[in-house]
CSV table of C-alpha atoms in Angstrom, one decimal:
chain,number,residue,atom,x,y,z
J,19,MET,CA,49.3,-32.9,-72.3
J,20,LEU,CA,49.0,-36.3,-71.2
J,21,ASP,CA,51.4,-39.0,-72.4
J,22,ARG,CA,48.3,-41.1,-73.4
J,23,PRO,CA,45.2,-41.1,-75.1
J,24,ALA,CA,42.3,-39.4,-73.2
J,25,VAL,CA,38.9,-38.3,-73.5
J,26,THR,CA,36.3,-36.5,-71.2
J,27,LEU,CA,32.6,-36.7,-71.2
J,28,GLN,CA,30.5,-34.0,-69.2
J,29,PRO,CA,26.9,-34.6,-68.8
J,30,ASN,CA,25.1,-31.4,-68.4
J,31,ILE,CA,21.3,-29.7,-68.7
J,32,ASN,CA,20.8,-27.7,-71.6
J,33,ASN,CA,17.1,-26.6,-70.4
J,34,SER,CA,17.2,-26.5,-66.7
J,35,ARG,CA,13.7,-26.6,-64.9
J,36,SER,CA,15.6,-25.1,-61.4
J,37,ARG,CA,15.2,-21.6,-60.7
J,38,GLY,CA,16.4,-18.9,-58.3
J,39,PRO,CA,16.3,-15.5,-57.5
J,40,VAL,CA,18.4,-12.6,-58.6
J,41,ALA,CA,18.3,-9.6,-56.3
J,42,LEU,CA,20.3,-6.3,-55.7
J,43,ARG,CA,22.7,-6.4,-52.8
J,44,SER,CA,22.2,-2.6,-52.4
J,45,SER,CA,21.1,0.4,-53.7
J,46,ASN,CA,25.0,1.1,-55.1
J,47,PRO,CA,25.0,0.1,-58.6
J,48,GLU,CA,28.6,-0.9,-58.2
J,49,ASP,CA,27.8,-3.7,-56.0
J,50,SER,CA,27.2,-7.3,-57.8
J,51,LEU,CA,24.1,-8.8,-57.9
J,52,LYS,CA,23.1,-11.4,-55.4
J,53,ILE,CA,22.3,-14.6,-57.5
J,54,GLU,CA,21.0,-18.0,-55.9
J,55,MET,CA,21.1,-20.3,-58.8
J,56,ASN,CA,19.4,-23.1,-56.8
J,57,LEU,CA,21.1,-25.7,-59.2
J,58,LEU,CA,19.4,-29.3,-59.3
J,59,SER,CA,16.6,-27.9,-57.0
J,60,ASP,CA,14.2,-29.5,-59.2
J,61,PRO,CA,13.8,-33.4,-59.1
J,62,LEU,CA,13.7,-33.5,-62.9
J,63,ASP,CA,17.1,-32.1,-63.5
J,64,ARG,CA,18.7,-34.4,-60.4
J,65,GLU,CA,17.0,-37.4,-62.5
J,66,THR,CA,18.3,-36.0,-66.0
J,67,LEU,CA,21.8,-35.7,-64.7
J,68,ILE,CA,21.8,-38.8,-63.0
J,69,ASN,CA,21.0,-40.7,-65.9
J,70,GLY,CA,23.5,-38.6,-68.1
J,71,LEU,CA,26.2,-40.0,-65.6
J,72,ARG,CA,24.9,-43.7,-65.8
J,73,MET,CA,24.9,-43.5,-69.6
J,74,ALA,CA,28.5,-42.0,-69.5
J,75,ARG,CA,29.9,-44.6,-67.2
J,76,LYS,CA,28.4,-47.2,-69.5
J,77,ALA,CA,29.9,-45.6,-72.5
J,78,PHE,CA,33.4,-45.7,-70.9
J,79,GLN,CA,32.9,-49.4,-69.8
J,80,GLN,CA,33.0,-50.4,-73.7
J,81,LYS,CA,35.8,-52.1,-75.2
J,82,ALA,CA,36.7,-49.0,-77.2
J,83,PHE,CA,37.6,-47.0,-74.4
J,84,ALA,CA,39.6,-49.9,-72.8
J,85,LEU,CA,43.5,-49.3,-72.0
J,86,THR,CA,45.5,-51.6,-73.7
């Protein structure tokens, strides 16, 4: 643990519009799936995450989070 108070704020997208394919790698059922998540491929997802990061930055600039 840290020797001082700490907090974590992690913006995320709960209902992502980005989509990617899922495919079989081979006919072997033991092989893992090929998953391409295409994270942040949708412009609205990128905008949503950027806005969340801006909100987090603004929150951490408040006096309540200042180190004394």
